[in-house]
Tab-separated table of C-alpha atoms and ligand atoms in Angstrom:
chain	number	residue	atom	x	y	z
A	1269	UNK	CA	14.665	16.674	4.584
A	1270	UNK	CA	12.719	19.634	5.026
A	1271	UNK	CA	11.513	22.243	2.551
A	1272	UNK	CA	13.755	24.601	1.143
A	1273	UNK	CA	12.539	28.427	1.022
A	1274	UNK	CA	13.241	30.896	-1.126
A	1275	UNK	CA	16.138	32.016	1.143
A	1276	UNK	CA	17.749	28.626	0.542
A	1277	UNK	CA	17.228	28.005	4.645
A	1278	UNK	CA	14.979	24.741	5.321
A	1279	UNK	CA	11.600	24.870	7.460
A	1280	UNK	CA	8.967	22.614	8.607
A	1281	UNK	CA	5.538	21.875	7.582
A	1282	UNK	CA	2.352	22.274	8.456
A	1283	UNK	CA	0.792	19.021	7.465
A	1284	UNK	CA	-2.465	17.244	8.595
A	1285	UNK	CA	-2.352	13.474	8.859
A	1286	UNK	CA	-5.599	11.720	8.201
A	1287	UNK	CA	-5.862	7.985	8.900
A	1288	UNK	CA	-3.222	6.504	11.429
A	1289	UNK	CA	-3.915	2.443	11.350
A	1290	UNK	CA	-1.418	0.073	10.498
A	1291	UNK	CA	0.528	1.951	7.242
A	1292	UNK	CA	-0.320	5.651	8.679
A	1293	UNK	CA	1.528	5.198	11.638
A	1294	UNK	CA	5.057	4.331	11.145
A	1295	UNK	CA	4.946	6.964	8.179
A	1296	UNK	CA	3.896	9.838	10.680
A	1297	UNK	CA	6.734	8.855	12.804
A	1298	UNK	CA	9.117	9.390	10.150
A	1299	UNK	CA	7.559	12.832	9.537
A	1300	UNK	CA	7.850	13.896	12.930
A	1301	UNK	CA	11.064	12.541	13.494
A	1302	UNK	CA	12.398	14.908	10.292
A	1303	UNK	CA	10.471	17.739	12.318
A	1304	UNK	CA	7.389	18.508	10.877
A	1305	UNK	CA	4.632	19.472	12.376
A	1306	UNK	CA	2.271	17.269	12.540
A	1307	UNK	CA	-1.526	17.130	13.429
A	1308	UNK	CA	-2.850	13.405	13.580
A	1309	UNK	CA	-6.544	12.534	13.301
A	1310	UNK	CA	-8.004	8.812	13.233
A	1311	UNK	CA	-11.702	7.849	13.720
A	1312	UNK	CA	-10.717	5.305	16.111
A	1313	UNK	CA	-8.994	6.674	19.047
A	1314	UNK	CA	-7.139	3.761	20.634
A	1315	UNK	CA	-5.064	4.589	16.753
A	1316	UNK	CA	-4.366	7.997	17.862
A	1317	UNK	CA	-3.527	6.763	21.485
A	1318	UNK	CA	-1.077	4.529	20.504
A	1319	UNK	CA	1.085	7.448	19.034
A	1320	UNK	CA	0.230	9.321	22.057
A	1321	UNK	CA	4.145	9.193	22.824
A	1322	UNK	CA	5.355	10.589	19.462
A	1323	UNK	CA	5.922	14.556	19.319
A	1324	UNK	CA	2.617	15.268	17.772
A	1325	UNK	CA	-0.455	17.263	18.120
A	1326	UNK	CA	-4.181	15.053	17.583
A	1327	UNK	CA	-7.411	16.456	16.915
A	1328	UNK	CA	-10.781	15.422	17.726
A	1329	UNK	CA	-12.329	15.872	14.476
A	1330	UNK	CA	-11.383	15.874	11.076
A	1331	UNK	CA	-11.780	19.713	10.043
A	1332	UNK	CA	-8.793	20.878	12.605
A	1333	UNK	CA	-6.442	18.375	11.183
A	1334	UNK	CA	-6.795	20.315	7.789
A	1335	UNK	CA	-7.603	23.588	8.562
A	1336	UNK	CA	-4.277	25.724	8.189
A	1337	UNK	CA	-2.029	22.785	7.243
A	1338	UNK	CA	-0.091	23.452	3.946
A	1339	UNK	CA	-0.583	19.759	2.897
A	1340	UNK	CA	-3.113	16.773	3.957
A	1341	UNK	CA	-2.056	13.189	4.187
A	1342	UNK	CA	-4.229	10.463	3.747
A	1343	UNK	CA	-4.030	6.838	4.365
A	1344	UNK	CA	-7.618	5.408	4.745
A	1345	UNK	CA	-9.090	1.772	3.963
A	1346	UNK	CA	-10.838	2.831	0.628
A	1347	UNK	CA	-12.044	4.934	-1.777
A	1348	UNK	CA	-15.411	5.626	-0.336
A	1349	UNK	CA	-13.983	6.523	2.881
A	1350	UNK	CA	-11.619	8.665	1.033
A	1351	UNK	CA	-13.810	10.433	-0.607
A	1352	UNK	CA	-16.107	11.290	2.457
A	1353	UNK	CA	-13.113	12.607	4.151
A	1354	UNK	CA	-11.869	14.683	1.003
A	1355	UNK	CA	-15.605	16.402	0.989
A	1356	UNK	CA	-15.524	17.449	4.377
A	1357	UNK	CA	-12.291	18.964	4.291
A	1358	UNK	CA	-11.979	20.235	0.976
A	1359	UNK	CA	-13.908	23.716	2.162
A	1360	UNK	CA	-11.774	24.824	4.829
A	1361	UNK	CA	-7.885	23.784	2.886
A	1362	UNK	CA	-6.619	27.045	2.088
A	1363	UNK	CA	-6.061	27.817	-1.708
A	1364	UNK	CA	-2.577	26.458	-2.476
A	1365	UNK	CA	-2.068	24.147	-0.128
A	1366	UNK	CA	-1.746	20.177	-1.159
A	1367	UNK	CA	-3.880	17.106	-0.724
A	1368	UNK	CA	-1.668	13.496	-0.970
A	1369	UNK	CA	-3.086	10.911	-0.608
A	1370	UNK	CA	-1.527	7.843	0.152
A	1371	UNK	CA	-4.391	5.205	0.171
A	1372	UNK	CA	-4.874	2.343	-2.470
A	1373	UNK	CA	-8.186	2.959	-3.851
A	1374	UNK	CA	-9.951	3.117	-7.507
A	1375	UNK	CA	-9.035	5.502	-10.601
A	1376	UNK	CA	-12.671	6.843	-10.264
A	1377	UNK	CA	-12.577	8.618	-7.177
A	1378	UNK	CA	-9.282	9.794	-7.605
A	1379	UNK	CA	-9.983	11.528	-10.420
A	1380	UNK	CA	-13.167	12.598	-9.043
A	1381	UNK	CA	-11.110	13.788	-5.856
A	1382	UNK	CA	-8.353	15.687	-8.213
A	1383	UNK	CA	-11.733	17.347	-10.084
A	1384	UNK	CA	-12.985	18.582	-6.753
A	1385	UNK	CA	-9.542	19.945	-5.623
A	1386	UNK	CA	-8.680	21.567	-9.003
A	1387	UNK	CA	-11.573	23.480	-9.071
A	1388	UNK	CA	-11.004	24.744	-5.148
A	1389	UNK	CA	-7.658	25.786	-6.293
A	1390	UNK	CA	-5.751	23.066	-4.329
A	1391	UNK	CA	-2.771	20.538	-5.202
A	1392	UNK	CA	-3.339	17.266	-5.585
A	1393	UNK	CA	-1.438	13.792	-5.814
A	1394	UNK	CA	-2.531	10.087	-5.483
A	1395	UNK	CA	0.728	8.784	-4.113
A	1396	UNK	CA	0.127	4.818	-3.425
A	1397	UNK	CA	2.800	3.022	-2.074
A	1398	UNK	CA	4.629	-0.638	-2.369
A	1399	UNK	CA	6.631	-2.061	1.090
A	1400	UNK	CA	4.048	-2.593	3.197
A	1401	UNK	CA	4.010	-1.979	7.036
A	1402	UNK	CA	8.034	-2.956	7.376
A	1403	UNK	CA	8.763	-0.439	4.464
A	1404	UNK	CA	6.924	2.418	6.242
A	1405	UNK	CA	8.444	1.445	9.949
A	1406	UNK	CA	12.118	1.968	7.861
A	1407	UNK	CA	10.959	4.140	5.544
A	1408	UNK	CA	11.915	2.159	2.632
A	1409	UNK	CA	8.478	2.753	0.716
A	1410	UNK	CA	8.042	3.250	-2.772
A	1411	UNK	CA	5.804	6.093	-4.223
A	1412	UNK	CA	3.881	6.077	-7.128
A	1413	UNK	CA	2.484	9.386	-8.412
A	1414	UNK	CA	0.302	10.854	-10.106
A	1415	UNK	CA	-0.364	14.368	-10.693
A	1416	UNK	CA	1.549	17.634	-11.810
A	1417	UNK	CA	5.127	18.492	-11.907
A	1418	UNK	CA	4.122	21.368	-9.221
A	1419	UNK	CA	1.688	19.367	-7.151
A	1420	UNK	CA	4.953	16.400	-7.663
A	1421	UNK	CA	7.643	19.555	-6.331
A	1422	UNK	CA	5.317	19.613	-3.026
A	1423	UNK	CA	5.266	15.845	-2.061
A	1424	UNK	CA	8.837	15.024	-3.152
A	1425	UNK	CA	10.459	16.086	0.228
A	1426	UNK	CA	7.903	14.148	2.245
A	1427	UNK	CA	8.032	11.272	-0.055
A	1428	UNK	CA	12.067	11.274	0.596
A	1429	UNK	CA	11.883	10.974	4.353
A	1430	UNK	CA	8.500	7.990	4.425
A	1431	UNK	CA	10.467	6.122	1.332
A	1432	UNK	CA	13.438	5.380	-0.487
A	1433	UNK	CA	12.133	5.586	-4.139
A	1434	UNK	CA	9.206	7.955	-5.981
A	1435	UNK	CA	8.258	7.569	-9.108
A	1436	UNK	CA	6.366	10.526	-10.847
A	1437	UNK	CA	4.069	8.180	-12.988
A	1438	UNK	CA	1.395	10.926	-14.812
A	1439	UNK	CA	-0.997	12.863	-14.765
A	1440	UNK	CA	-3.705	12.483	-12.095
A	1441	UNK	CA	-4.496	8.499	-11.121
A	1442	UNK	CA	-1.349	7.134	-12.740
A	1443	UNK	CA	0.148	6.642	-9.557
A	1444	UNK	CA	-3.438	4.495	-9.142
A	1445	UNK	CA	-2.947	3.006	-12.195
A	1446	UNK	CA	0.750	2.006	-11.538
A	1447	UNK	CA	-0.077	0.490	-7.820
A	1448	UNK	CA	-2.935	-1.716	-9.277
A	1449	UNK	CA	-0.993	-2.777	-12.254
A	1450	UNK	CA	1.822	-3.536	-9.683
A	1451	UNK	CA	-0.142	-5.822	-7.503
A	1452	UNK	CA	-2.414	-7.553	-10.240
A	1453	UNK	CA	1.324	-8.848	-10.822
A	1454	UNK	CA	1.814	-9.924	-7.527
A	1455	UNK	CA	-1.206	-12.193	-6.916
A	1456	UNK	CA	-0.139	-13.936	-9.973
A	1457	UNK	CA	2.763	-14.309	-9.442
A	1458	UNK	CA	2.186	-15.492	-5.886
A	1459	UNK	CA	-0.154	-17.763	-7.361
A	1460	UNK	CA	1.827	-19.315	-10.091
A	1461	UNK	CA	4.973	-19.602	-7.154
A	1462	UNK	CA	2.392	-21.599	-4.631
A	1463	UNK	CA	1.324	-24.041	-7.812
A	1464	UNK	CA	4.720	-24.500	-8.554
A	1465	UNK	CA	5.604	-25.673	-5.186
A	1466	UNK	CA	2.330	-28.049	-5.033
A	1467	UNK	CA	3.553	-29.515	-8.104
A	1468	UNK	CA	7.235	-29.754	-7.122
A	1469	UNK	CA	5.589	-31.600	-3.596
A	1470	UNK	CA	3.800	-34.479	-5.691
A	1471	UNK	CA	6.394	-35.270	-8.099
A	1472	UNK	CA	8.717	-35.327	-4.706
A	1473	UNK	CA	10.875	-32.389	-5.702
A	1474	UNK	CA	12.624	-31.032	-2.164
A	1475	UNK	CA	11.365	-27.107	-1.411
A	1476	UNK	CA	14.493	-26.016	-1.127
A	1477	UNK	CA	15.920	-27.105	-4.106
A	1478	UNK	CA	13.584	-25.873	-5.762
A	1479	UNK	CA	14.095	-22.428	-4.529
A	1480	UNK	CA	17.176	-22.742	-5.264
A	1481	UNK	CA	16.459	-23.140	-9.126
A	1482	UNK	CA	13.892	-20.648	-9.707
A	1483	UNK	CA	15.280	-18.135	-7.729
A	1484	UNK	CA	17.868	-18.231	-9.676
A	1485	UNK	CA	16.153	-18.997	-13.035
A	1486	UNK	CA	14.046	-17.386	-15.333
A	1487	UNK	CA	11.277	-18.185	-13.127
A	1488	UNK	CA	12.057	-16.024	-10.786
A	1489	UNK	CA	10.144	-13.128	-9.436
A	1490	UNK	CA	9.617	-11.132	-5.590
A	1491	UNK	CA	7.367	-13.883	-4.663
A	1492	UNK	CA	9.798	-16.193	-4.989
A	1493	UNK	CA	13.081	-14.925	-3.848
A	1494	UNK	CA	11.756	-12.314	-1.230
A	1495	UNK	CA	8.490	-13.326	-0.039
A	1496	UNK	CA	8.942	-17.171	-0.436
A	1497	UNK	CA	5.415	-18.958	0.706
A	1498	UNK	CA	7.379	-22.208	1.771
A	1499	UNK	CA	8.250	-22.015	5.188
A	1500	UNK	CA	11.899	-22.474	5.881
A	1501	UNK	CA	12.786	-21.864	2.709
A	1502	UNK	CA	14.235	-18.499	1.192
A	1503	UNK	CA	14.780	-15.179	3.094
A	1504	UNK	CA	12.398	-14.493	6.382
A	1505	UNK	CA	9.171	-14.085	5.224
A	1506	UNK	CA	5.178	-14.233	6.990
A	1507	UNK	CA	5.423	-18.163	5.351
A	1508	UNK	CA	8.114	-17.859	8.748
A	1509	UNK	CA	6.210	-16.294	11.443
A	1510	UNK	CA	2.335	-18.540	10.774
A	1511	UNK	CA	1.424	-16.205	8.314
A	1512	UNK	CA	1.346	-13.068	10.161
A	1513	UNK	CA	1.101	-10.314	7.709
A	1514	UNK	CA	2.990	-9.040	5.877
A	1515	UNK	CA	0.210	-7.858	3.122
A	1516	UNK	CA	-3.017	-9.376	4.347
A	1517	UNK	CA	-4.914	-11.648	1.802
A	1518	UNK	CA	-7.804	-9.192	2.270
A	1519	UNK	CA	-5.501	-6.269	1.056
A	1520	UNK	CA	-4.685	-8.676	-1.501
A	1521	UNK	CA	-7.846	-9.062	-2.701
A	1522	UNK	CA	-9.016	-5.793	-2.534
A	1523	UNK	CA	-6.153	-4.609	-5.007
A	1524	UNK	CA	-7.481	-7.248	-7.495
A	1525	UNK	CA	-10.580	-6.317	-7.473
A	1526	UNK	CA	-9.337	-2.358	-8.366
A	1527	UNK	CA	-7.271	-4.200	-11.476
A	1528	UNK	CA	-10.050	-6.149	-12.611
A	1529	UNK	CA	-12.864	-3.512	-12.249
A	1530	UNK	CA	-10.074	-1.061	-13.807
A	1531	UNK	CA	-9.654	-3.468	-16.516
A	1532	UNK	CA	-13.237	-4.464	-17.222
A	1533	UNK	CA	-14.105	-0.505	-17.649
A	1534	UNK	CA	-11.501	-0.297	-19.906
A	1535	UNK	CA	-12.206	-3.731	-21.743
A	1536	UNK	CA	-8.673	-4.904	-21.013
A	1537	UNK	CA	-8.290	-8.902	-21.346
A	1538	UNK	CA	-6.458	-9.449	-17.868
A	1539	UNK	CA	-7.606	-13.526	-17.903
A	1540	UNK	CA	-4.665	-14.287	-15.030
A	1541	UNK	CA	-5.681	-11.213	-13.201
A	1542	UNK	CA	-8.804	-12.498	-13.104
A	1543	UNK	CA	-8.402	-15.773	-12.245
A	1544	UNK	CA	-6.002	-14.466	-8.851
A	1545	UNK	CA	-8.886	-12.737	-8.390
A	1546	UNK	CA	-11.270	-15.848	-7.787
A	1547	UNK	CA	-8.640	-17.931	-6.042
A	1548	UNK	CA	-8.004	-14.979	-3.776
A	1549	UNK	CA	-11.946	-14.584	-3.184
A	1550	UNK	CA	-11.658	-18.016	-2.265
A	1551	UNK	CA	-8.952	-18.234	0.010
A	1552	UNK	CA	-10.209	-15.187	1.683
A	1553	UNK	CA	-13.911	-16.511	2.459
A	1554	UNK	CA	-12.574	-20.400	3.407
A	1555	UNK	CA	-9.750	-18.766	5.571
A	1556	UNK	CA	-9.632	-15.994	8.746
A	1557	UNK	CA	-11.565	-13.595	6.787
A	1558	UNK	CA	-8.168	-12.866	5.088
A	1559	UNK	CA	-6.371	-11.709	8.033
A	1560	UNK	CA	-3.592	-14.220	6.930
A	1561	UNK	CA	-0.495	-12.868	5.033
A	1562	UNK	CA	-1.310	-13.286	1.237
A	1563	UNK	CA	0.887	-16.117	0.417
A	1564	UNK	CA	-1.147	-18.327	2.874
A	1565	UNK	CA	-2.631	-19.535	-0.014
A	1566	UNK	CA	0.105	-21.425	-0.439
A	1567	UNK	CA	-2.067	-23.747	1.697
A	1568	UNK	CA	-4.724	-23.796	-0.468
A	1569	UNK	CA	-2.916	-25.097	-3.324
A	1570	UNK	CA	-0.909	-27.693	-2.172
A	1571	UNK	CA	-1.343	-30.023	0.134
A	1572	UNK	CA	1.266	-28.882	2.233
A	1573	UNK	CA	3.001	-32.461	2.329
A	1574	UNK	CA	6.085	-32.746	0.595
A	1575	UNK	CA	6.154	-35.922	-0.831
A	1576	UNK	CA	9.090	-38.308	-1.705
A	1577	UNK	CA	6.714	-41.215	-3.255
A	1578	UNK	CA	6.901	-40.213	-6.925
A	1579	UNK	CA	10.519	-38.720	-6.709
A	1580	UNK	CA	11.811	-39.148	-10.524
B	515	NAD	P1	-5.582	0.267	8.443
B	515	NAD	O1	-6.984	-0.254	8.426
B	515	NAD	O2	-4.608	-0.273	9.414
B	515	NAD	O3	-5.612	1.872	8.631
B	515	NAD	C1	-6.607	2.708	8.108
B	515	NAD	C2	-6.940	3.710	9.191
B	515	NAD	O4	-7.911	4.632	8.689
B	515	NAD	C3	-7.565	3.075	10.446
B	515	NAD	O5	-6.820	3.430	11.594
B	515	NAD	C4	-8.976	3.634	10.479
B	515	NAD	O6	-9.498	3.808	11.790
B	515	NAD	C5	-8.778	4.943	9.764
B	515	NAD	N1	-10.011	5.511	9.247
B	515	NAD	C6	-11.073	4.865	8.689
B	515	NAD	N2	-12.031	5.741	8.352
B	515	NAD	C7	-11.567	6.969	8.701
B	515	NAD	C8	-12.095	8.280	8.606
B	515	NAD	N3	-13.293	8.522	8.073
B	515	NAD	N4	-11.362	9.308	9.075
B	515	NAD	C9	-10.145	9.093	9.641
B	515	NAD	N5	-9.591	7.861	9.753
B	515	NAD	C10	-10.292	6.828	9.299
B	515	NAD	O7	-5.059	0.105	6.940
B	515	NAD	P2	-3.541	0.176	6.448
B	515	NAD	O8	-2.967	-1.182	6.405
B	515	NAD	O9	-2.850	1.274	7.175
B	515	NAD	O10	-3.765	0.599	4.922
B	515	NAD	C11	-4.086	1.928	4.562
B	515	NAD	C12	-4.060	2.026	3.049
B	515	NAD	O11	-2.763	1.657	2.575
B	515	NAD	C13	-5.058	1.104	2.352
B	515	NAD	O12	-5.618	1.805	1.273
B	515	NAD	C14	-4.207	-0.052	1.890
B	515	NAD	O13	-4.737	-0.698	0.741
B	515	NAD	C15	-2.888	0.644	1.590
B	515	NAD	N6	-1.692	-0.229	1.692
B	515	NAD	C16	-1.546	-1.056	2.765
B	515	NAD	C17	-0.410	-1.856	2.833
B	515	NAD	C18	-0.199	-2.784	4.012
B	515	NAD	O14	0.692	-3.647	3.933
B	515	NAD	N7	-0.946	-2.658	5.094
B	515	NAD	C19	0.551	-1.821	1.811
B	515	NAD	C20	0.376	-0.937	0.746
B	515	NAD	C21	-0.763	-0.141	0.695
């Protein structure tokens, strides 16, 4: 969908893309493919080359990807990298225009960021998403916002052509505050599903069946029925393909830090939070740096042997 004008006609955007990796990339196709126009800019160039086929325009440095361009996307690593980007192009967005950005990174910043774009009379939205890299290849993402109901009118038509659902959260850094409350869930989750499979292993309990309870029990939750850890068991998952991600246990862990430094600014007890914290911190420095999928730790846990020896 494209933007409606004022004659009730649709027309494309101008829109600079900032940050191209593994998230950035599937979500510019989508934009191009609805027929915006799109200029692309990525520090590393083998990231721009590798959409060197799609019907884009690239730019050598950062300032002609925003200069003219009615709204900026961002999708960068972090927040310091964010904000080093925002600085250098906040000067030459026109008045009006809208910055998204897409990234996961801390509340700080962002509201830092929105402070900075206020005051040079620009929109502004943190826009996190849930789906990971399959979501943004079929542009089944989910958007979490935060920001005005103006800044909100702006982004909604992208946001309906990178993702399937939006949710207008807040103010500014709600959308933050959503995606890190989101995934502080997750790693707990994950981490209570691998225990519960290391215990069902020792007392002999088969994988399978006990899939087959808890995803159908009040234990239940995504890491279970969707993202199973045990191999073989559940829907296709990374547990399926050696732990490819998927969600990297380094993304992993960076999230939980955001919830726990979020929470320990805010003096909010977040005990399990903290603990998937550790046992991620763990994982990630005794495995491949983190470039596993997430529930790898899985592997960790357990032993990884089912056992039949103490079947009740
Ligand atoms: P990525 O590392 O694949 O991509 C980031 C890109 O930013 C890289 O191509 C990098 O070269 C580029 N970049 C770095 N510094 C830059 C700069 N100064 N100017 C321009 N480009 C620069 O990471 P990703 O997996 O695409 O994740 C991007 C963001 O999305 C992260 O904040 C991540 O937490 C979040 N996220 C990722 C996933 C996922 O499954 N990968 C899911 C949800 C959210």
């Amino acid at each position: 969908m494209n933007v409606a004008r004022a004659d009730g006609k649709e027309r494309n955007m101008k829109i600079g893309f900032i940050g191209l990796g593994n998230m950035g990339a599937p979500m510019v196709k989508r934009l191009v493919a609805a027929g915006h126009d799109i200029t692309g800019y990525d520090v590393m160039e083998s990231a721009m080359a590798a959409l060197s086929e799609v019907k884009m325009d690239f730019s050598n440095d950062i300032l002609t990807a925003a200069r003219e361009k009615e709204v900026v996307i961002t999708m960068l690593p972090n927040g310091e990298v964010l904000k080093g980007v925002a600085e250098a192009i906040i000067p030459i967005m026109p008045k009006g225009s809208c910055f998204i950005d897409c990234s996961t990174v801390d509340i700080n910043t962002t509201m830092q960021l929105a402070k900075l774009l206020k005051n040079a009379a620009i929109h502004v939205l943190d826009a996190p998403v849930s789906g990971g890299v399959s979501g943004a290849v079929a542009g089944t993402l989910t958007f979490m916002v935060g920001g005005s109901e103006e800044s909100f009118a702006i982004g909604k038509p992208l946001f309906e052509i990178m993702g399937q659902r939006m949710i207008h959260c807040g103010a500014d850094g709600a959308g933050q505050a959503a995606k890190i409350c989101n995934n502080m869930i997750l790693g707990v989750t994950m981490i209570a599903t691998c225990e519960a499979f290391a215990l069902a292993d020792d007392l002999g309990l088969d994988r399978q069946k006990l899939f087959d309870v808890v995803s159908t029990s009040s234990g239940n939750s995504w890491s279970m029925s969707t993202y199973c850890p045990a191999p073989g068991v559940g829907p296709k998952s990374p547990s399926d393909n050696d732990y490819l991600p998927g969600f990297s246990a380094a993304l992993m862990l960076k999230d939980l830090t955001l919830s726990q430094q979020a929470a320990e600014i805010n003096g909010t007890p977040t005990r399990a939070g903290k603990l998937a914290l550790e046992l991620y911190q763990d994982f990630v420095k005794s495995s491949k740096g983190g470039a596993l999928d997430f529930s790898a730790i899985l592997n960790k846990l357990s032993t990884g042997q089912e056992k039949n020896s103490k079947r009740p």
